[in-house]
Short mmCIF file of C-alpha atoms in Angstrom, two decimals:
data_model
loop_
_atom_site.label_atom_id
_atom_site.label_comp_id
_atom_site.label_asym_id
_atom_site.label_seq_id
_atom_site.Cartn_x
_atom_site.Cartn_y
_atom_site.Cartn_z
CA SER A 1 44.62 135.48 78.07
CA SER A 2 43.17 132.04 78.20
CA PRO A 3 40.88 130.25 78.18
CA HIS A 4 38.01 132.17 76.68
CA LEU A 5 34.54 131.92 78.22
CA VAL A 6 32.11 132.45 75.42
CA GLN A 7 33.99 133.50 72.22
CA VAL A 8 37.58 132.83 71.18
CA ARG A 9 38.01 136.51 70.36
CA GLU A 10 38.13 137.14 74.12
CA ARG A 11 41.69 135.86 74.17
CA ILE A 12 43.00 138.76 72.08
CA ARG A 13 41.86 142.13 73.40
CA ILE A 14 42.90 145.67 72.57
CA ASN A 15 42.09 148.40 75.15
CA GLY A 16 40.09 145.79 77.12
CA GLN A 17 37.80 144.83 74.24
CA PRO A 18 37.91 141.57 72.30
CA ILE A 19 39.01 142.30 68.77
CA SER A 20 36.19 142.47 66.25
CA LYS A 21 34.93 139.50 64.20
CA ASP A 22 36.23 141.19 61.05
CA LEU A 23 39.71 141.78 62.57
CA PHE A 24 39.80 138.23 63.97
CA SER A 25 38.86 136.72 60.60
CA LYS A 26 41.36 138.94 58.69
CA TYR A 27 44.32 137.99 60.93
CA PHE A 28 43.30 134.39 61.37
CA TRP A 29 43.43 133.73 57.60
CA LEU A 30 46.52 135.91 57.11
CA VAL A 31 48.50 133.87 59.73
CA TYR A 32 46.98 130.52 58.67
CA ASN A 33 47.83 130.91 55.02
CA ARG A 34 51.29 132.16 55.73
CA LEU A 35 51.99 129.13 57.97
CA GLU A 36 50.44 126.75 55.43
CA GLU A 37 52.67 128.12 52.65
CA THR A 38 55.91 128.02 54.62
CA LYS A 39 55.68 124.73 56.51
CA ASP A 40 57.98 121.80 55.65
CA PRO A 41 56.11 119.96 52.83
CA GLU A 42 57.10 116.50 54.10
CA HIS A 43 57.11 116.67 57.90
CA GLY A 44 55.49 119.94 58.75
CA SER A 45 52.29 120.28 60.61
CA MET A 46 50.28 123.30 61.66
CA PRO A 47 50.63 124.58 65.23
CA ALA A 48 48.15 123.22 67.74
CA TYR A 49 45.22 125.39 68.87
CA PHE A 50 46.84 127.36 71.70
CA ARG A 51 50.17 127.86 69.77
CA PHE A 52 48.32 129.13 66.72
CA LEU A 53 46.34 131.66 68.76
CA THR A 54 49.54 132.81 70.52
CA ILE A 55 51.29 133.39 67.16
CA MET A 56 48.15 135.19 65.93
CA ALA A 57 47.96 137.38 69.07
CA PHE A 58 51.57 138.51 68.64
CA HIS A 59 50.82 139.27 64.99
CA VAL A 60 47.68 141.22 65.87
CA PHE A 61 49.57 143.30 68.46
CA LEU A 62 52.42 144.07 65.98
CA GLN A 63 50.05 145.01 63.15
CA GLU A 64 47.82 147.13 65.38
CA LYS A 65 50.84 148.82 66.87
CA VAL A 66 49.95 148.49 70.53
CA ASP A 67 52.00 150.39 73.12
CA LEU A 68 52.03 147.64 75.61
CA ALA A 69 51.14 143.93 75.43
CA VAL A 70 50.09 141.94 78.51
CA VAL A 71 50.65 138.27 77.82
CA GLU A 72 49.28 135.58 80.15
CA VAL A 73 51.15 132.29 80.16
CA GLY A 74 48.98 129.29 79.08
CA ILE A 75 50.31 126.53 81.34
CA GLY A 76 53.37 126.70 83.57
CA GLY A 77 56.01 128.98 82.00
CA THR A 78 59.26 127.30 81.17
CA TYR A 79 58.02 125.34 78.19
CA ASP A 80 54.91 127.38 77.36
CA CYS A 81 54.76 128.82 73.92
CA THR A 82 54.24 132.40 75.21
CA ASN A 83 57.77 132.17 76.72
CA ILE A 84 59.49 133.14 73.45
CA ILE A 85 59.47 136.78 74.54
CA ARG A 86 63.11 137.39 75.25
CA ALA A 87 63.06 140.80 76.91
CA PRO A 88 59.72 141.71 78.47
CA VAL A 89 59.46 144.87 80.55
CA VAL A 90 58.50 143.01 83.70
CA CYS A 91 57.39 139.54 84.76
CA GLY A 92 54.83 138.57 87.49
CA VAL A 93 54.02 135.23 89.26
CA SER A 94 50.69 135.20 91.10
CA SER A 95 49.67 132.87 93.93
CA LEU A 96 50.74 129.33 93.21
CA GLY A 97 48.27 126.46 93.20
CA ILE A 98 48.31 122.69 92.38
CA ASP A 99 47.04 122.38 88.78
CA HIS A 100 47.96 120.65 85.45
CA THR A 101 49.95 118.19 87.50
CA SER A 102 50.56 115.84 84.47
CA ILE A 103 52.48 118.67 82.76
CA LEU A 104 53.91 120.78 85.59
CA GLY A 105 54.54 118.24 88.29
CA ASP A 106 52.62 117.16 91.44
CA THR A 107 54.19 119.41 94.09
CA MET A 108 54.26 123.20 94.65
CA GLU A 109 58.01 123.19 94.32
CA LYS A 110 57.92 121.55 90.89
CA ILE A 111 55.20 124.01 89.81
CA ALA A 112 57.19 126.94 91.13
CA TRP A 113 60.19 125.76 89.06
CA GLN A 114 58.05 125.81 85.87
CA LYS A 115 56.61 129.30 86.71
CA GLY A 116 60.08 130.66 87.35
CA GLY A 117 60.98 129.78 83.76
CA ILE A 118 59.57 133.11 82.60
CA PHE A 119 62.27 135.02 84.44
CA LYS A 120 64.71 136.90 82.16
CA PRO A 121 68.20 138.31 82.79
CA GLY A 122 68.05 141.84 84.15
CA VAL A 123 64.22 141.98 83.87
CA PRO A 124 62.52 142.76 87.22
CA ALA A 125 60.04 140.16 88.38
CA PHE A 126 57.47 140.23 91.21
CA THR A 127 55.56 137.63 93.11
CA VAL A 128 53.14 137.57 96.00
CA ALA A 129 53.26 135.75 99.37
CA GLN A 130 53.90 132.04 98.74
CA PRO A 131 54.58 129.06 101.04
CA GLU A 132 58.28 129.02 102.12
CA ARG A 133 59.67 126.19 99.92
CA PRO A 134 58.03 127.26 96.61
CA LEU A 135 59.19 130.84 97.28
CA GLU A 136 62.76 129.59 97.73
CA VAL A 137 62.48 127.73 94.45
CA LEU A 138 61.38 131.00 92.73
CA ARG A 139 64.32 132.77 94.35
CA GLU A 140 66.78 130.10 93.10
CA ARG A 141 65.29 130.30 89.54
CA ALA A 142 65.72 134.06 89.69
CA GLN A 143 69.33 133.78 90.76
CA GLU A 144 70.03 131.25 88.03
CA ARG A 145 68.67 133.61 85.47
CA LYS A 146 70.15 136.78 86.93
CA CYS A 147 66.71 138.24 87.45
CA PRO A 148 65.96 140.69 90.20
CA LEU A 149 62.94 139.19 92.03
CA TYR A 150 60.84 141.13 94.54
CA LEU A 151 57.94 140.32 96.82
CA CYS A 152 54.87 142.62 96.50
CA PRO A 153 53.78 144.45 99.67
CA GLU A 154 50.27 143.79 100.92
CA LEU A 155 47.55 145.90 99.38
CA ASP A 156 46.94 147.46 102.82
CA ASP A 157 50.46 149.04 102.59
CA PHE A 158 49.22 151.13 99.62
CA GLU A 159 46.36 152.62 101.64
CA GLU A 160 48.52 154.91 103.78
CA GLY A 161 47.48 158.44 102.92
CA CYS A 162 44.52 157.35 100.78
CA GLN A 163 41.12 155.85 101.53
CA ALA A 164 40.56 152.09 101.70
CA LEU A 165 41.02 150.65 98.22
CA LYS A 166 37.86 149.23 96.62
CA LEU A 167 38.32 146.33 94.17
CA GLY A 168 35.92 145.61 91.29
CA LEU A 169 36.50 141.87 91.84
CA ALA A 170 35.21 140.31 95.03
CA GLY A 171 37.05 137.79 97.15
CA ALA A 172 39.98 138.31 99.54
CA HIS A 173 42.38 136.48 97.10
CA GLN A 174 41.94 139.32 94.56
CA ARG A 175 43.82 141.64 96.91
CA SER A 176 47.16 139.83 96.25
CA ASN A 177 46.32 139.93 92.49
CA ALA A 178 45.72 143.69 92.77
CA ALA A 179 49.02 144.21 94.65
CA LEU A 180 50.86 142.35 91.87
CA ALA A 181 49.03 144.35 89.12
CA LEU A 182 50.09 147.57 90.81
CA GLN A 183 53.72 146.56 90.81
CA LEU A 184 53.70 145.46 87.11
CA ALA A 185 51.95 148.68 86.09
CA GLN A 186 54.36 150.82 88.13
CA THR A 187 57.41 149.15 86.58
CA TRP A 188 56.00 149.89 83.11
CA LEU A 189 55.30 153.54 84.04
CA GLN A 190 58.82 153.87 85.39
CA ARG A 191 60.19 152.58 82.12
CA ARG A 192 58.14 155.29 80.39
CA GLY A 193 59.82 157.92 82.55
CA CYS A 194 56.87 158.65 84.90
CA GLN A 195 58.20 160.14 88.19
CA GLY A 196 57.12 159.95 91.84
CA LEU A 197 55.91 156.33 91.91
CA GLY A 198 58.45 155.06 94.45
CA GLU A 199 61.76 153.71 93.17
CA LEU A 200 62.75 150.08 93.33
CA LYS A 201 65.88 149.66 95.51
CA GLU A 202 68.61 147.50 93.92
CA VAL A 203 69.52 144.66 96.29
CA PRO A 204 73.10 143.30 96.10
CA PRO A 205 73.06 139.59 95.22
CA SER A 206 74.90 138.66 98.43
CA THR A 207 72.32 140.31 100.72
CA GLU A 208 70.19 137.91 102.70
CA LEU A 209 67.21 139.51 104.39
CA VAL A 210 66.49 137.93 107.77
CA GLY A 211 63.37 135.73 107.61
CA ARG A 212 62.54 136.82 104.06
CA PRO A 213 64.17 134.98 101.17
CA VAL A 214 63.01 137.60 98.63
CA PRO A 215 63.33 141.40 99.13
CA LEU A 216 60.20 143.38 99.59
CA ALA A 217 59.42 145.96 96.91
CA PRO A 218 58.46 149.38 98.29
CA ALA A 219 54.92 150.49 98.38
CA PHE A 220 54.30 153.72 96.52
CA GLN A 221 51.77 156.53 96.27
CA LEU A 222 48.96 155.40 93.99
CA THR A 223 47.76 157.69 91.20
CA ASP A 224 44.01 158.45 90.77
CA ALA A 225 44.04 156.31 87.60
CA MET A 226 45.38 153.34 89.57
CA ILE A 227 42.73 153.68 92.27
CA GLN A 228 40.05 153.93 89.58
CA GLY A 229 41.50 151.02 87.71
CA LEU A 230 41.29 148.69 90.65
CA ARG A 231 37.75 149.88 91.45
CA ASP A 232 36.43 149.46 87.92
CA THR A 233 38.02 146.11 87.06
CA GLU A 234 35.64 143.53 85.65
CA TRP A 235 36.57 140.03 84.62
CA LEU A 236 33.68 137.75 83.66
CA GLY A 237 33.41 134.32 85.27
CA ARG A 238 35.32 135.25 88.41
CA THR A 239 33.27 135.96 91.51
CA GLN A 240 30.44 137.13 89.25
CA VAL A 241 26.84 137.51 90.40
CA LEU A 242 23.90 137.51 87.98
CA SER A 243 20.51 138.41 89.65
CA HIS A 244 17.70 137.15 87.45
CA GLY A 245 14.58 137.66 89.53
CA PRO A 246 14.22 134.97 92.18
CA VAL A 247 17.19 133.05 90.73
CA THR A 248 20.67 134.36 91.59
CA TRP A 249 23.67 132.79 89.79
CA TYR A 250 27.09 132.90 91.42
CA LEU A 251 29.74 132.13 88.84
CA ASP A 252 33.36 131.40 89.62
CA GLY A 253 35.77 129.46 87.43
CA ALA A 254 37.70 128.08 90.37
CA HIS A 255 39.27 124.65 89.51
CA THR A 256 42.07 124.07 92.04
CA THR A 257 41.86 123.38 95.75
CA SER A 258 43.16 126.83 96.65
CA SER A 259 40.81 128.67 94.27
CA ILE A 260 37.76 126.50 95.42
CA GLN A 261 38.55 127.47 98.93
CA ALA A 262 38.56 131.13 97.92
CA CYS A 263 35.33 130.51 96.00
CA VAL A 264 33.64 129.00 99.07
CA ARG A 265 34.71 131.92 101.24
CA TRP A 266 33.32 134.35 98.64
CA PHE A 267 30.08 132.40 98.11
CA ARG A 268 29.37 132.17 101.84
CA GLN A 269 29.90 135.93 102.18
CA ALA A 270 28.00 136.89 99.02
CA ALA A 271 25.07 134.38 99.21
CA LEU A 272 24.86 132.53 102.50
CA ASN A 273 25.07 135.59 104.71
CA GLN A 274 22.09 137.14 102.95
CA ASP A 275 18.95 137.28 105.01
CA LYS A 276 16.60 134.41 104.40
CA PRO A 277 13.56 135.47 102.44
CA HIS A 278 10.64 136.35 104.71
CA ASP A 279 8.03 135.00 102.38
CA GLY A 280 9.23 131.52 101.67
CA SER A 281 12.06 129.09 101.35
CA GLU A 282 15.52 129.36 99.88
CA VAL A 283 16.99 126.60 97.75
CA ARG A 284 20.71 126.26 97.20
CA VAL A 285 22.01 124.46 94.14
CA LEU A 286 25.55 123.51 93.16
CA LEU A 287 26.28 123.20 89.41
CA PHE A 288 29.67 121.59 88.99
CA ASN A 289 32.04 120.04 86.48
CA ALA A 290 35.79 119.55 86.39
CA THR A 291 38.06 118.58 83.57
CA GLY A 292 41.57 117.26 82.91
CA ASP A 293 43.52 115.49 85.67
CA ARG A 294 42.07 117.41 88.55
CA ASP A 295 41.21 115.64 91.86
CA THR A 296 37.46 116.24 91.76
CA ALA A 297 36.92 114.44 95.03
CA ALA A 298 39.15 116.95 96.83
CA LEU A 299 37.39 119.87 95.14
CA LEU A 300 33.85 118.54 95.98
CA LYS A 301 34.83 117.89 99.58
CA LEU A 302 35.52 121.60 99.99
CA LEU A 303 32.07 122.43 98.76
CA VAL A 304 30.10 120.17 101.13
CA PRO A 305 29.95 122.72 104.03
CA CYS A 306 27.91 125.14 101.84
CA HIS A 307 24.87 122.85 102.47
CA PHE A 308 23.48 122.64 98.98
CA ASP A 309 19.93 121.20 98.61
CA TYR A 310 20.86 119.87 95.15
CA ALA A 311 24.12 119.05 93.33
CA VAL A 312 23.81 119.10 89.53
CA PHE A 313 26.52 117.73 87.31
CA CYS A 314 26.79 118.14 83.57
CA PRO A 315 29.48 118.27 80.88
CA ASN A 316 30.75 121.66 79.55
CA PHE A 317 28.75 121.25 76.33
CA THR A 318 26.07 123.98 76.16
CA GLU A 319 23.91 121.77 73.99
CA VAL A 320 23.91 118.04 73.35
CA SER A 321 24.58 118.94 69.73
CA VAL A 322 27.39 121.53 69.59
CA ALA A 323 27.47 121.85 65.78
CA ASN A 324 26.28 125.46 65.95
CA ASN A 325 28.76 126.62 68.46
CA ALA A 326 32.41 125.95 67.48
CA ASP A 327 33.78 128.37 70.11
CA GLN A 328 32.75 125.96 72.85
CA GLN A 329 33.52 122.69 71.16
CA ASN A 330 36.16 120.52 72.71
CA PHE A 331 37.41 117.98 70.19
CA ASN A 332 39.50 116.16 72.79
CA VAL A 333 36.53 114.86 74.84
CA THR A 334 33.55 112.86 73.74
CA LEU A 335 30.11 113.33 75.24
CA GLU A 336 30.23 109.78 76.62
CA ASN A 337 33.62 110.42 78.35
CA ALA A 338 32.28 113.67 79.74
CA LEU A 339 29.15 112.01 81.06
CA THR A 340 31.18 109.20 82.65
CA ARG A 341 33.11 111.87 84.54
CA CYS A 342 29.83 113.50 85.65
CA LEU A 343 28.59 110.13 86.96
CA GLU A 344 31.80 109.68 88.95
CA ASN A 345 31.36 113.15 90.47
CA GLN A 346 27.78 112.23 91.29
CA ARG A 347 28.89 109.09 93.15
CA THR A 348 31.63 111.06 94.95
CA TRP A 349 29.23 113.71 96.13
CA THR A 350 26.79 111.08 97.44
CA ARG A 351 29.64 109.36 99.28
CA LEU A 352 30.89 112.64 100.79
CA LEU A 353 27.40 113.37 102.15
CA GLU A 354 27.14 109.86 103.63
CA GLU A 355 30.45 110.29 105.39
CA LYS A 356 29.42 113.70 106.64
CA VAL A 357 26.15 112.60 108.30
CA GLY A 358 27.02 108.97 109.02
CA GLN A 359 24.67 106.44 107.71
CA ASP A 360 21.61 108.54 107.32
CA PRO A 361 18.95 106.11 105.96
CA TRP A 362 17.36 109.02 103.98
CA LEU A 363 20.44 109.77 102.00
CA PRO A 364 20.72 108.40 98.43
CA SER A 365 22.48 105.10 98.22
CA PRO A 366 25.62 105.01 96.02
CA LEU A 367 24.77 104.95 92.31
CA ARG A 368 25.29 101.83 90.25
CA VAL A 369 26.31 102.94 86.79
CA GLY A 370 25.36 99.79 84.89
CA GLY A 371 23.56 100.57 81.64
CA LEU A 372 22.82 104.24 82.47
CA LEU A 373 24.67 105.50 79.44
CA GLN A 374 22.63 103.52 76.96
CA PRO A 375 20.03 106.11 76.04
CA ALA A 376 21.38 108.24 73.14
CA PRO A 377 21.19 111.85 74.42
CA ALA A 378 20.41 113.06 70.84
CA ARG A 379 17.04 111.29 71.12
CA GLY A 380 15.85 113.32 74.03
CA SER A 381 16.51 114.34 77.57
CA LEU A 382 18.73 112.06 79.62
CA LEU A 383 18.52 112.59 83.40
CA LEU A 384 20.60 110.45 85.73
CA VAL A 385 19.95 110.53 89.50
CA PRO A 386 20.74 108.06 92.24
CA PRO A 387 17.68 106.49 93.87
CA ALA A 388 16.51 108.76 96.68
CA PRO A 389 13.46 108.04 98.88
CA ARG A 390 12.91 111.74 99.72
CA PRO A 391 13.45 114.87 97.73
CA LEU A 392 15.93 116.82 99.86
CA ASN A 393 19.30 116.05 101.40
CA SER A 394 21.23 116.94 98.34
CA PRO A 395 20.23 114.51 95.67
CA ALA A 396 22.76 114.52 92.89
CA LEU A 397 21.50 114.86 89.35
CA VAL A 398 23.33 114.52 86.05
CA PHE A 399 22.21 116.22 82.82
CA PRO A 400 23.77 115.65 79.41
CA CYS A 401 24.34 119.37 78.68
CA LEU A 402 24.32 122.78 80.29
CA ALA A 403 21.11 123.98 78.66
CA GLN A 404 19.09 121.18 80.23
CA ALA A 405 20.80 121.57 83.68
CA LEU A 406 20.13 125.35 83.77
CA GLN A 407 16.50 124.94 82.56
CA TRP A 408 15.87 122.38 85.29
CA ILE A 409 17.42 124.63 87.97
CA ALA A 410 15.61 127.77 86.79
CA GLN A 411 12.20 126.13 86.19
CA GLY A 412 11.15 128.90 83.93
CA ARG A 413 11.79 131.60 86.52
CA ASP A 414 14.84 133.12 84.77
CA PRO A 415 13.65 135.33 81.88
CA HIS A 416 16.88 134.59 79.99
CA LEU A 417 16.25 130.89 79.83
CA ALA A 418 13.53 128.89 78.21
CA ALA A 419 11.28 126.79 80.56
CA PRO A 420 12.16 123.02 80.74
CA VAL A 421 10.30 120.82 78.40
CA ALA A 422 7.43 119.25 80.32
CA SER A 423 6.92 116.13 78.26
CA GLY A 424 8.40 113.57 80.59
CA ALA A 425 11.83 115.17 80.54
CA HIS A 426 12.30 114.57 84.28
CA PRO A 427 10.70 111.20 85.04
CA HIS A 428 12.68 110.57 88.20
CA PRO A 429 10.92 111.47 91.44
CA ALA A 430 13.88 113.42 92.84
CA ALA A 431 13.89 115.67 89.78
CA SER A 432 10.12 116.08 89.78
CA SER A 433 9.82 116.98 93.49
CA GLY A 434 12.92 119.16 93.07
CA ALA A 435 11.18 120.98 90.26
CA VAL A 436 8.23 121.78 92.62
CA LEU A 437 10.59 123.13 95.33
CA LEU A 438 12.54 125.20 92.80
CA ARG A 439 9.35 126.65 91.35
CA GLU A 440 7.98 127.61 94.80
CA ALA A 441 11.12 128.88 96.53
CA ALA A 442 11.25 132.58 97.31
CA ALA A 443 15.00 132.51 96.44
CA VAL A 444 17.15 130.10 94.41
CA ARG A 445 20.90 130.56 94.87
CA VAL A 446 23.06 128.72 92.41
CA LEU A 447 26.85 128.36 92.55
CA VAL A 448 28.45 127.42 89.20
CA THR A 449 32.07 126.36 89.64
CA GLY A 450 34.78 123.77 88.97
CA SER A 451 35.69 124.82 85.43
CA LEU A 452 36.08 128.01 83.54
CA HIS A 453 34.65 126.25 80.49
CA LEU A 454 31.51 125.32 82.48
CA VAL A 455 31.20 128.95 83.62
CA GLY A 456 31.71 130.15 80.07
CA GLY A 457 29.02 127.81 78.77
CA ALA A 458 26.62 129.03 81.49
CA LEU A 459 27.35 132.68 80.71
CA ARG A 460 26.62 132.12 77.04
CA LEU A 461 23.13 130.90 77.98
CA LEU A 462 22.47 133.26 80.81
CA ASP A 463 23.77 136.46 79.06
CA PRO A 464 23.08 136.02 75.29
CA ALA A 465 24.58 139.46 74.59
CA LEU A 466 28.04 137.99 75.21
CA SER A 467 27.72 135.93 72.05
CA GLN A 468 27.19 138.94 69.80
#
């Protein structure tokens, strides 16, 4: 699976656990040296990062003799390097969203075409409810490839005769993921000869089902193991809540419009419906970053209705110097490029708030960037905030790294984080007055979203055990 959140070993798991450091090191060098020895001496180059890890994962699974490998596509499907598997047991396509548009195309139909590229002749495939046109594209791709494609029934359909299914992952969108997981698991169990799980009905190619372009797979009686599996599922960085005293962190790696919408629904349910503390104020903070070619203005607009008191933007670097943490280094992005992106997000947030409330004279005026990137972050804290005549009304702050952003938000009240450095680190009045409010609030609720890499960096700092 990809990307990893804290350590690269998370991408290659056996029985749910990342492979050990020793195993990772052993197989890394085995594969690396073999490729180095056999590449074309004149024109050959080593595989890029994701391709190398994909080759390595296949090698690990073969050497460790796993019974079943679950392989998540990296980007798209048709041209993804995971798509060299010629005869998988079953394929699944989850809910489609607009993402990686420079590679996959800028419409749901183009993206559906790419995703359908994993379909294989005679190999059953499943998908969940999709908009009409993308679903038709998936059906056409399945017909091209002589692949039987089925639509998953709703999770509610599996509850007949058993109690309401509990999911370990919060959020309504996880119900369609769970329905897909059940169908994939059931297909594998059928292949292994397990009986009594509900048989798939073969649908003649000429059959057109009225109003439904893809036939519906039958629901089936769930085993106790399936019910327990859904209940006990954990996946870090997705609708995850960390309660650290008065500071509660809500982490979700949403980074598309559809996933941010799901994240907002979850956050409102998990955080904003909580009773206000009786003994003081509640402060809400957004910590956001987005990468790649994503439309950050569209993502931020969806977050405005959560009524954050502060919006904090920072790059995905955990520290200004990342020399000690190769797992979270991104060699494709410089700190200056990442900070420029944060400044654009800051301006966008300020503009969205101005549009929302009209020309409120108290709101921060749009930021002028001139000269703000001059201080070298390595020489000390760099804090960038637009001028704001009063502390509240969502001032937008930019920090050069996650450690400084988290320290400012927590103000020494999270036992897992060091307190912020007091020596003039936050010279701006908005940051200083905000620090007072954050220190005195009875509850601080922080939503971290926009990027799985951002969430991973935050988790590394908030839960140090994950780095072991």
